[in-house]
């Protein structure tokens, strides 16, 4: 018996040992992921509150604006993969980051509705779409076959560290300034929500030196590091001419790649897979755009709703590497099914009557969550207990399926089209945003209004029932949409 445990423990840690030979670019990508997601999350969970409070939109108008923002991001995301395959990851990251810097600066500086939306929020969608898929493709590019599963698990950990930081910024600034506070500087008034945007702007700027340190043309293969020299520029060309030719060639190559994608059977299978995943991702968009308003109305201004939802990221940081190491032998598709079942079941907790959880809220668990973790005073509202239980169960399901969605998209990609396929892995989140924007605004006004009686459990029930489409569809349509994964026996795993 004494030999079994060390051997089992050794095998577990051996799963991570494959990264000892990783190239520096992989670590840089991990760092960029943390910072970019922290900036994104701080902005993302603030947008609807900012649209409602600072710009004066109604609930349905604010969520419709989010839908428009998401549609734009969807279109750019679908195209950016092919653009990245043409321009290169480093250049695309620089471009996306600079667009985000400009857009966030506009959102910080102006209270004007037209300028804030036209030159701030909408360009931000373009910048975020340019950056996100590139990091997924970079993880594939900077890791070999043995490193791939652990690298995708760790990139998901880095993402959740970023989410934790973003949630902390959101709660810390709201607590320090007040939910509807203001900061005056040189005669200008900056709301709490615009100061949160300022914090995300600072994070965005921090990414620039990291992107600079990425070596152009670097790639990790099973044989080792490979650096492909960039095409030499003609010294007789002026700067503007060079930019024009680069854009022309990129547009031409992008068009060719897009046409190639639509001719591949695997593309349509992946697209069907991702559309189903969108129904479970609907839960996360509910948490991003509906949950902040729900939390402020049900639990009061300044309620620590950011850190409560941030518990999801903390749990993911712990669970994903462990589950990723223990489930490497199983196909990504199988793990996605298991995780989707658990995740869909979790949201039904929020659809239950809060009165059912009052005994728990008044007991030891309520004391642990409300008083020790959140630092609340007085009685603990049942929703704090419900949200905690929901987040714990959600996190377990997410740890199984979500990293494997990105891995699946990258693993089935044809050589040279990794970014194109990785870009598609963002489709579920973007479709979920669109669905939330279409129907959640009216639901929020009806079941969780700013004033009057509320029936918030119905608000969550709608999402819970919708999310069940994902696991049912993945199981029933498996033989039609599953694609063999590179480096894995198609018959291995279930």
Coordinates of C-alpha atoms in Angstrom, one line a residue:
X1 CA 0.0 0.0 0.0
X2 CA 2.9 2.4 0.7
X3 CA 4.0 2.2 -2.9
X4 CA 0.6 3.0 -4.4
X5 CA 0.0 6.5 -3.1
X6 CA 3.4 8.0 -4.0
X7 CA 3.1 6.4 -7.5
X8 CA -0.4 7.9 -8.0
X9 CA 0.7 11.3 -6.7
X10 CA 3.8 11.1 -8.9
X11 CA 1.7 10.3 -12.0
X12 CA -0.6 13.3 -11.2
X13 CA 2.3 15.8 -11.0
X14 CA 3.9 14.2 -14.0
X15 CA 1.0 15.6 -16.0
X16 CA 2.4 19.1 -15.3
X17 CA 6.1 18.2 -15.9
X18 CA 5.5 18.3 -19.7
X19 CA 5.7 22.1 -19.4
X20 CA 9.3 22.2 -18.1
X21 CA 10.4 22.5 -21.8
X22 CA 7.8 25.1 -22.7
X23 CA 9.1 28.1 -24.6
X24 CA 8.9 31.6 -22.9
X25 CA 6.1 32.7 -25.2
X26 CA 3.7 30.4 -23.5
X27 CA 4.3 32.1 -20.1
X28 CA 3.9 35.5 -21.7
X29 CA 0.6 34.4 -23.2
X30 CA -0.5 33.3 -19.7
X31 CA 0.4 36.8 -18.3
X32 CA -1.4 38.6 -21.2
X33 CA -4.5 36.4 -20.6
X34 CA -4.7 37.4 -16.9
X35 CA -4.4 41.1 -17.6
X36 CA -6.7 41.2 -20.6
X37 CA -9.4 39.2 -18.9
X38 CA -9.2 41.4 -15.7
X39 CA -9.7 44.5 -17.9
X40 CA -12.5 42.8 -19.8
X41 CA -14.3 41.5 -16.7
X42 CA -14.1 44.8 -14.8
X43 CA -15.7 46.5 -17.9
X44 CA -18.1 43.7 -18.8
X45 CA -20.0 43.5 -15.5
X46 CA -20.2 47.3 -15.3
X47 CA -21.6 47.9 -18.8
X48 CA -25.3 47.4 -18.1
X49 CA -25.1 49.4 -14.8
X50 CA -23.3 52.2 -16.7
X51 CA -25.8 52.2 -19.5
X52 CA -28.7 52.3 -17.0
X53 CA -27.3 54.8 -14.5
X54 CA -24.9 57.1 -16.4
X55 CA -26.5 57.1 -19.9
X56 CA -30.1 56.8 -18.8
X57 CA -31.2 53.7 -20.7
X58 CA -34.1 51.5 -19.5
X59 CA -33.4 47.8 -18.6
X60 CA -34.6 46.6 -22.0
X61 CA -32.8 49.3 -23.9
X62 CA -29.5 48.6 -22.0
X63 CA -29.7 44.9 -22.7
X64 CA -30.6 45.5 -26.3
X65 CA -27.5 47.7 -26.5
X66 CA -25.5 44.8 -25.2
X67 CA -27.0 42.6 -27.9
X68 CA -25.9 45.1 -30.6
X69 CA -22.5 45.2 -29.0
X70 CA -22.4 41.4 -29.0
X71 CA -23.5 41.1 -32.6
X72 CA -20.6 43.3 -33.7
X73 CA -18.2 41.3 -31.6
X74 CA -19.6 38.1 -33.1
X75 CA -19.0 39.3 -36.7
X76 CA -15.5 40.5 -36.0
X77 CA -14.6 37.4 -34.0
X78 CA -15.6 35.1 -36.8
X79 CA -13.4 37.1 -39.2
X80 CA -10.5 37.8 -37.0
X81 CA -9.3 34.2 -37.0
X82 CA -8.6 34.3 -40.7
X83 CA -7.1 37.8 -40.3
X84 CA -4.7 36.5 -37.6
X85 CA -3.7 33.6 -39.8
X86 CA -2.7 36.2 -42.4
X87 CA -1.3 39.0 -40.3
X88 CA 0.3 36.9 -37.5
X89 CA -0.6 36.7 -33.8
X90 CA 1.7 39.4 -32.6
X91 CA 0.5 42.1 -35.0
X92 CA -3.2 41.2 -34.4
X93 CA -2.7 41.5 -30.6
X94 CA -1.1 44.9 -30.9
X95 CA -3.9 46.1 -33.1
X96 CA -6.6 44.8 -30.8
X97 CA -5.0 46.2 -27.7
X98 CA -4.6 49.7 -29.2
X99 CA -8.3 49.7 -30.3
X100 CA -9.3 48.7 -26.7
X101 CA -7.1 51.5 -25.2
X102 CA -8.7 54.1 -27.4
X103 CA -12.3 52.8 -26.8
X104 CA -11.8 52.6 -23.0
X105 CA -10.3 56.1 -22.9
X106 CA -13.4 57.5 -24.6
X107 CA -15.7 55.7 -22.2
X108 CA -13.8 57.2 -19.3
X109 CA -13.7 60.7 -20.5
X110 CA -17.1 61.4 -22.0
X111 CA -20.6 61.3 -20.5
X112 CA -22.1 62.1 -23.9
X113 CA -24.3 59.2 -25.0
X114 CA -23.6 59.2 -28.7
X115 CA -19.8 59.6 -28.3
X116 CA -19.6 57.0 -25.5
X117 CA -21.5 54.4 -27.6
X118 CA -20.2 55.3 -31.1
X119 CA -16.5 55.8 -30.3
X120 CA -16.3 53.9 -27.0
X121 CA -18.5 50.8 -26.5
X122 CA -18.7 49.7 -30.2
X123 CA -15.0 50.0 -31.0
X124 CA -14.3 48.1 -27.8
X125 CA -16.2 45.2 -29.2
X126 CA -13.9 45.2 -32.2
X127 CA -10.8 45.4 -30.0
X128 CA -11.9 42.6 -27.7
X129 CA -12.7 40.4 -30.7
X130 CA -9.3 41.1 -32.2
X131 CA -7.5 40.0 -29.0
X132 CA -9.5 37.0 -27.6
X133 CA -9.2 34.3 -30.3
X134 CA -5.5 35.1 -30.8
X135 CA -4.6 34.0 -27.3
X136 CA -6.4 30.7 -27.9
X137 CA -4.5 30.1 -31.1
X138 CA -1.2 31.2 -29.4
X139 CA -1.7 28.6 -26.7
X140 CA -1.9 25.9 -29.4
X141 CA 1.0 27.4 -31.3
X142 CA 3.3 27.7 -28.3
X143 CA 2.6 24.2 -27.0
X144 CA 3.3 20.7 -28.4
X145 CA 1.0 17.7 -28.4
X146 CA 2.0 16.5 -25.0
X147 CA 1.7 20.0 -23.5
X148 CA -1.7 20.8 -25.2
X149 CA -4.2 19.6 -22.6
X150 CA -2.4 21.1 -19.6
X151 CA -1.7 24.3 -21.5
X152 CA -5.4 24.8 -22.3
X153 CA -6.3 24.0 -18.7
X154 CA -3.8 26.5 -17.5
X155 CA -4.9 29.2 -19.9
X156 CA -8.3 28.7 -18.5
X157 CA -6.9 29.1 -15.0
X158 CA -5.2 32.4 -16.1
X159 CA -8.5 33.5 -17.5
X160 CA -10.2 32.9 -14.1
X161 CA -7.4 34.7 -12.2
X162 CA -8.2 37.6 -14.5
X163 CA -12.0 37.3 -13.7
X164 CA -11.2 37.3 -10.0
X165 CA -9.1 40.5 -10.3
X166 CA -11.8 42.1 -12.4
X167 CA -14.5 41.2 -9.9
X168 CA -12.4 42.5 -7.0
X169 CA -11.9 45.9 -8.8
X170 CA -15.6 46.1 -9.5
X171 CA -16.6 45.6 -5.8
X172 CA -13.6 47.5 -4.3
X173 CA -14.4 50.7 -6.3
X174 CA -18.1 50.4 -5.7
X175 CA -17.5 50.1 -2.0
X176 CA -15.0 52.9 -1.9
X177 CA -16.9 55.4 -4.0
X178 CA -20.5 54.2 -3.4
X179 CA -22.7 52.6 -6.0
X180 CA -23.7 55.9 -7.5
X181 CA -20.7 58.0 -6.3
X182 CA -18.7 60.6 -8.2
X183 CA -15.0 61.7 -8.4
X184 CA -14.2 65.2 -9.4
X185 CA -11.0 66.1 -11.3
X186 CA -10.4 69.5 -12.8
X187 CA -14.0 70.4 -12.9
X188 CA -15.1 67.1 -14.5
X189 CA -17.3 64.6 -12.7
X190 CA -16.5 60.9 -13.0
X191 CA -19.0 58.3 -11.9
X192 CA -18.1 55.1 -10.0
X193 CA -18.7 53.1 -13.2
X194 CA -16.4 55.4 -15.3
X195 CA -13.6 55.0 -12.7
X196 CA -14.0 51.2 -13.1
X197 CA -13.4 51.7 -16.8
X198 CA -10.3 53.8 -16.0
X199 CA -8.9 50.8 -14.0
X200 CA -9.5 48.5 -17.0
X201 CA -7.8 51.1 -19.2
X202 CA -4.7 51.0 -17.0
X203 CA -4.6 47.2 -17.2
X204 CA -5.0 47.3 -21.0
X205 CA -1.9 49.6 -21.3
X206 CA 0.1 47.1 -19.2
X207 CA -0.3 44.5 -22.0
X208 CA 1.7 46.4 -24.6
X209 CA 5.3 45.5 -23.4
X210 CA 4.3 41.9 -23.0
X211 CA 3.1 41.7 -26.6
X212 CA 6.3 43.3 -27.7
X213 CA 8.3 40.5 -26.0
X214 CA 6.6 37.8 -28.1
X215 CA 9.0 36.6 -30.9
X216 CA 7.4 36.9 -34.3
X217 CA 7.3 33.5 -36.1
X218 CA 8.0 31.4 -32.9
X219 CA 6.2 28.0 -32.7
X220 CA 6.6 25.0 -30.5
X221 CA 6.5 21.7 -32.3
X222 CA 6.9 18.1 -31.2
X223 CA 10.5 18.4 -32.4
X224 CA 11.2 21.6 -30.5
X225 CA 11.2 25.4 -31.1
X226 CA 10.7 26.5 -34.6
X227 CA 11.1 30.2 -35.7
X228 CA 9.8 31.1 -39.1
X229 CA 11.4 34.3 -40.4
X230 CA 9.0 37.1 -41.4
X231 CA 9.0 38.2 -45.0
X232 CA 11.5 41.0 -45.5
X233 CA 10.1 44.4 -46.5
X234 CA 11.3 46.1 -49.6
X235 CA 13.6 48.9 -48.4
X236 CA 12.4 51.1 -51.2
X237 CA 8.8 51.1 -50.0
X238 CA 7.7 54.0 -47.9
X239 CA 5.8 53.4 -44.6
X240 CA 2.3 54.2 -45.9
X241 CA 2.8 52.0 -49.0
X242 CA 4.0 49.2 -46.8
X243 CA 0.8 49.4 -44.6
X244 CA -1.4 49.5 -47.7
X245 CA 0.2 46.4 -49.2
X246 CA 0.0 44.5 -45.9
X247 CA -3.7 45.3 -45.5
X248 CA -4.4 44.4 -49.1
X249 CA -2.6 41.0 -48.8
X250 CA -4.2 40.3 -45.5
X251 CA -7.7 41.0 -46.9
X252 CA -7.0 38.8 -49.9
X253 CA -5.6 35.9 -47.8
X254 CA -8.4 36.3 -45.3
X255 CA -11.0 36.0 -48.1
X256 CA -9.4 32.8 -49.3
X257 CA -9.3 31.3 -45.9
X258 CA -13.0 32.1 -45.2
X259 CA -14.0 30.5 -48.5
X260 CA -11.9 27.4 -47.5
X261 CA -13.6 27.2 -44.2
X262 CA -17.1 27.0 -45.7
X263 CA -15.9 24.2 -47.9
X264 CA -14.9 22.0 -45.0
X265 CA -17.4 19.5 -43.4
X266 CA -15.6 19.8 -40.1
X267 CA -16.4 23.5 -40.0
X268 CA -20.2 22.9 -40.0
X269 CA -19.9 20.1 -37.4
X270 CA -17.9 22.4 -35.1
X271 CA -20.4 25.2 -35.7
X272 CA -23.3 23.0 -34.7
X273 CA -21.4 21.9 -31.6
X274 CA -20.7 25.5 -30.6
X275 CA -24.3 26.6 -31.2
X276 CA -25.4 24.0 -28.6
X277 CA -22.8 25.2 -26.2
X278 CA -24.3 28.6 -26.4
X279 CA -27.3 27.5 -24.5
X280 CA -25.2 26.6 -21.4
X281 CA -23.1 29.8 -21.9
X282 CA -26.4 31.6 -21.5
X283 CA -26.0 31.2 -17.8
X284 CA -22.7 33.1 -17.8
X285 CA -24.1 36.0 -19.8
X286 CA -27.0 36.1 -17.3
X287 CA -24.4 36.5 -14.6
X288 CA -22.6 39.2 -16.5
X289 CA -25.5 41.4 -17.6
X290 CA -28.6 40.6 -15.5
X291 CA -27.1 39.4 -12.3
X292 CA -25.5 42.9 -11.4
X293 CA -28.8 44.6 -11.7
X294 CA -30.6 41.7 -10.0
X295 CA -28.1 41.9 -7.1
X296 CA -28.3 45.6 -6.5
X297 CA -32.1 45.5 -6.5
X298 CA -32.6 42.3 -4.4
X299 CA -29.6 42.8 -2.0
X300 CA -29.2 46.6 -2.0
X301 CA -26.7 49.1 -3.4
X302 CA -23.1 48.3 -2.7
X303 CA -23.9 44.6 -2.1
X304 CA -20.7 42.4 -2.6
X305 CA -22.1 40.8 -5.7
X306 CA -18.8 40.9 -7.6
X307 CA -16.7 38.9 -5.1
X308 CA -19.6 36.5 -4.6
X309 CA -19.7 35.7 -8.3
X310 CA -15.9 35.8 -8.3
X311 CA -15.9 32.7 -6.1
X312 CA -16.5 30.9 -9.4
X313 CA -13.1 32.0 -10.7
X314 CA -11.4 31.0 -7.4
X315 CA -12.9 27.5 -7.6
X316 CA -12.0 27.2 -11.3
X317 CA -8.4 28.1 -10.5
X318 CA -8.3 25.1 -8.1
X319 CA -10.4 22.6 -10.0
X320 CA -9.4 23.1 -13.7
X321 CA -5.7 21.9 -13.3
X322 CA -6.8 18.9 -11.2
X323 CA -9.6 17.8 -13.5
X324 CA -7.6 18.6 -16.6
X325 CA -4.8 16.4 -15.4
X326 CA -7.1 13.5 -14.3
X327 CA -9.2 13.5 -17.5
X328 CA -6.6 13.9 -20.3
X329 CA -7.3 10.4 -21.6
X330 CA -10.9 11.2 -22.2
X331 CA -12.0 13.0 -25.4
X332 CA -12.8 16.7 -25.2
X333 CA -16.3 16.0 -26.5
X334 CA -17.1 13.5 -23.7
X335 CA -16.0 16.0 -21.0
X336 CA -18.0 18.7 -22.5
X337 CA -21.2 16.6 -22.2
X338 CA -20.5 15.8 -18.6
X339 CA -19.7 19.4 -17.7
X340 CA -22.8 20.7 -19.5
X341 CA -25.1 18.4 -17.6
X342 CA -23.7 19.6 -14.2
X343 CA -23.7 23.2 -15.3
X344 CA -27.3 23.2 -16.6
X345 CA -28.5 21.6 -13.4
X346 CA -26.8 24.2 -11.2
X347 CA -28.9 27.2 -12.4
X348 CA -32.2 25.6 -11.2
X349 CA -31.0 26.5 -7.6
X350 CA -31.6 30.1 -8.5
X351 CA -35.1 29.3 -9.8
X352 CA -36.2 28.0 -6.4
X353 CA -38.2 30.2 -3.9
X354 CA -35.8 32.0 -1.5
X355 CA -37.9 31.1 1.5
X356 CA -36.7 27.5 1.1
X357 CA -33.2 28.6 2.0
X358 CA -34.0 30.8 5.0
X359 CA -33.1 28.0 7.5
X360 CA -29.8 27.6 5.9
X361 CA -29.2 31.3 5.7
X362 CA -29.9 31.6 9.4
X363 CA -27.6 28.7 10.2
X364 CA -23.9 27.8 10.1
X365 CA -23.6 27.9 6.3
X366 CA -25.3 31.3 6.2
X367 CA -22.9 32.6 8.8
X368 CA -19.9 31.2 6.9
X369 CA -20.9 32.8 3.6
X370 CA -22.5 36.0 4.8
X371 CA -20.4 37.0 7.9
X372 CA -17.1 35.3 7.5
X373 CA -16.6 35.4 3.7
X374 CA -18.5 38.5 2.7
X375 CA -18.3 40.5 5.9
X376 CA -22.0 41.3 6.1
X377 CA -23.6 42.6 9.2
X378 CA -27.0 41.4 10.6
X379 CA -29.3 38.8 9.0
X380 CA -28.1 37.0 5.9
X381 CA -30.5 37.1 2.9
X382 CA -31.3 33.7 1.5
X383 CA -30.1 34.8 -2.0
X384 CA -26.5 34.9 -0.6
X385 CA -26.8 31.2 0.2
X386 CA -28.5 30.3 -3.1
X387 CA -25.9 32.2 -5.1
X388 CA -23.1 30.4 -3.3
X389 CA -24.6 26.9 -3.8
X390 CA -25.3 27.7 -7.4
X391 CA -21.8 29.0 -8.0
X392 CA -20.1 26.0 -6.4
X393 CA -22.1 23.5 -8.6
X394 CA -21.6 25.6 -11.7
X395 CA -17.9 25.7 -11.1
X396 CA -17.6 21.9 -10.9
X397 CA -19.4 21.6 -14.2
X398 CA -17.4 24.4 -15.8
X399 CA -14.1 22.8 -14.8
X400 CA -15.1 19.7 -16.8
X401 CA -16.3 21.2 -20.0
X402 CA -15.2 24.8 -20.6
X403 CA -11.5 24.4 -21.2
X404 CA -12.2 21.4 -23.4
X405 CA -14.4 23.5 -25.7
X406 CA -11.4 25.6 -26.6
X407 CA -9.2 22.5 -26.9
X408 CA -11.7 20.8 -29.1
X409 CA -11.8 23.7 -31.5
X410 CA -8.0 23.9 -31.7
X411 CA -7.5 20.1 -31.9
X412 CA -9.7 19.5 -34.9
X413 CA -8.3 22.5 -36.8
X414 CA -6.5 21.8 -40.1
X415 CA -2.8 23.0 -40.2
X416 CA -2.5 26.7 -40.8
X417 CA -6.1 27.4 -39.8
X418 CA -5.7 27.2 -36.0
X419 CA -6.7 30.8 -35.4
X420 CA -9.7 30.5 -37.7
X421 CA -11.1 27.5 -35.8
X422 CA -10.1 29.0 -32.4
X423 CA -12.0 32.1 -33.2
X424 CA -15.1 29.9 -33.6
X425 CA -14.7 28.7 -30.0
X426 CA -15.9 32.2 -28.9
X427 CA -19.2 31.8 -30.8
X428 CA -21.1 30.3 -27.8
X429 CA -20.4 33.3 -25.5
X430 CA -21.3 35.7 -28.3
X431 CA -24.5 33.9 -29.2
X432 CA -25.4 33.8 -25.5
X433 CA -24.9 37.5 -25.2
X434 CA -27.3 38.1 -28.2
X435 CA -29.9 35.8 -26.6
X436 CA -29.6 37.6 -23.3
X437 CA -30.0 41.0 -25.0
X438 CA -33.1 39.9 -26.9
X439 CA -35.3 38.5 -24.1
X440 CA -33.7 39.3 -20.7
X441 CA -34.5 43.0 -20.8
X442 CA -38.2 42.5 -20.7
X443 CA -37.9 39.7 -18.2
X444 CA -35.8 41.9 -15.9
X445 CA -38.4 44.7 -16.0
X446 CA -41.3 42.2 -15.5
X447 CA -39.9 39.9 -12.8
X448 CA -37.2 42.1 -11.1
X449 CA -38.3 45.7 -11.6
X450 CA -36.5 48.7 -9.9
X451 CA -39.6 49.3 -7.8
X452 CA -42.6 47.2 -7.0
X453 CA -43.1 43.4 -6.3
X454 CA -40.4 41.1 -7.6
X455 CA -40.5 37.4 -8.7
X456 CA -36.9 36.9 -9.5
X457 CA -37.0 33.1 -9.4
X458 CA -38.9 33.2 -12.7
X459 CA -36.1 35.3 -14.2
X460 CA -33.7 32.5 -13.5
X461 CA -36.1 29.7 -14.5
X462 CA -36.3 31.0 -18.0
X463 CA -32.5 30.7 -18.3
X464 CA -32.4 27.3 -16.5
X465 CA -34.9 25.7 -18.9
X466 CA -33.1 27.2 -22.0
X467 CA -29.7 25.8 -20.8
X468 CA -31.0 22.2 -20.9
X469 CA -30.9 22.4 -24.7
X470 CA -27.1 22.0 -24.6
X471 CA -26.6 18.6 -22.9
X472 CA -29.6 17.1 -24.6
X473 CA -28.4 18.3 -28.0
X474 CA -24.8 17.2 -27.5
X475 CA -25.9 13.7 -26.5
X476 CA -28.6 13.1 -29.2
X477 CA -26.6 14.7 -32.1
X478 CA -23.2 13.3 -31.1
X479 CA -22.8 10.9 -34.0
X480 CA -23.6 13.6 -36.5
X481 CA -21.4 16.5 -35.1
X482 CA -18.4 14.9 -33.3
X483 CA -15.1 15.2 -35.1
X484 CA -11.9 13.2 -34.5
X485 CA -9.4 15.1 -32.4
X486 CA -5.8 15.5 -33.5
X487 CA -3.3 13.4 -31.4
X488 CA -6.1 11.3 -29.9
X489 CA -7.5 7.9 -31.0
X490 CA -11.1 8.7 -32.1
X491 CA -12.2 5.5 -30.4
X492 CA -10.4 6.3 -27.1
X493 CA -12.4 7.9 -24.4
X494 CA -16.2 8.0 -24.5

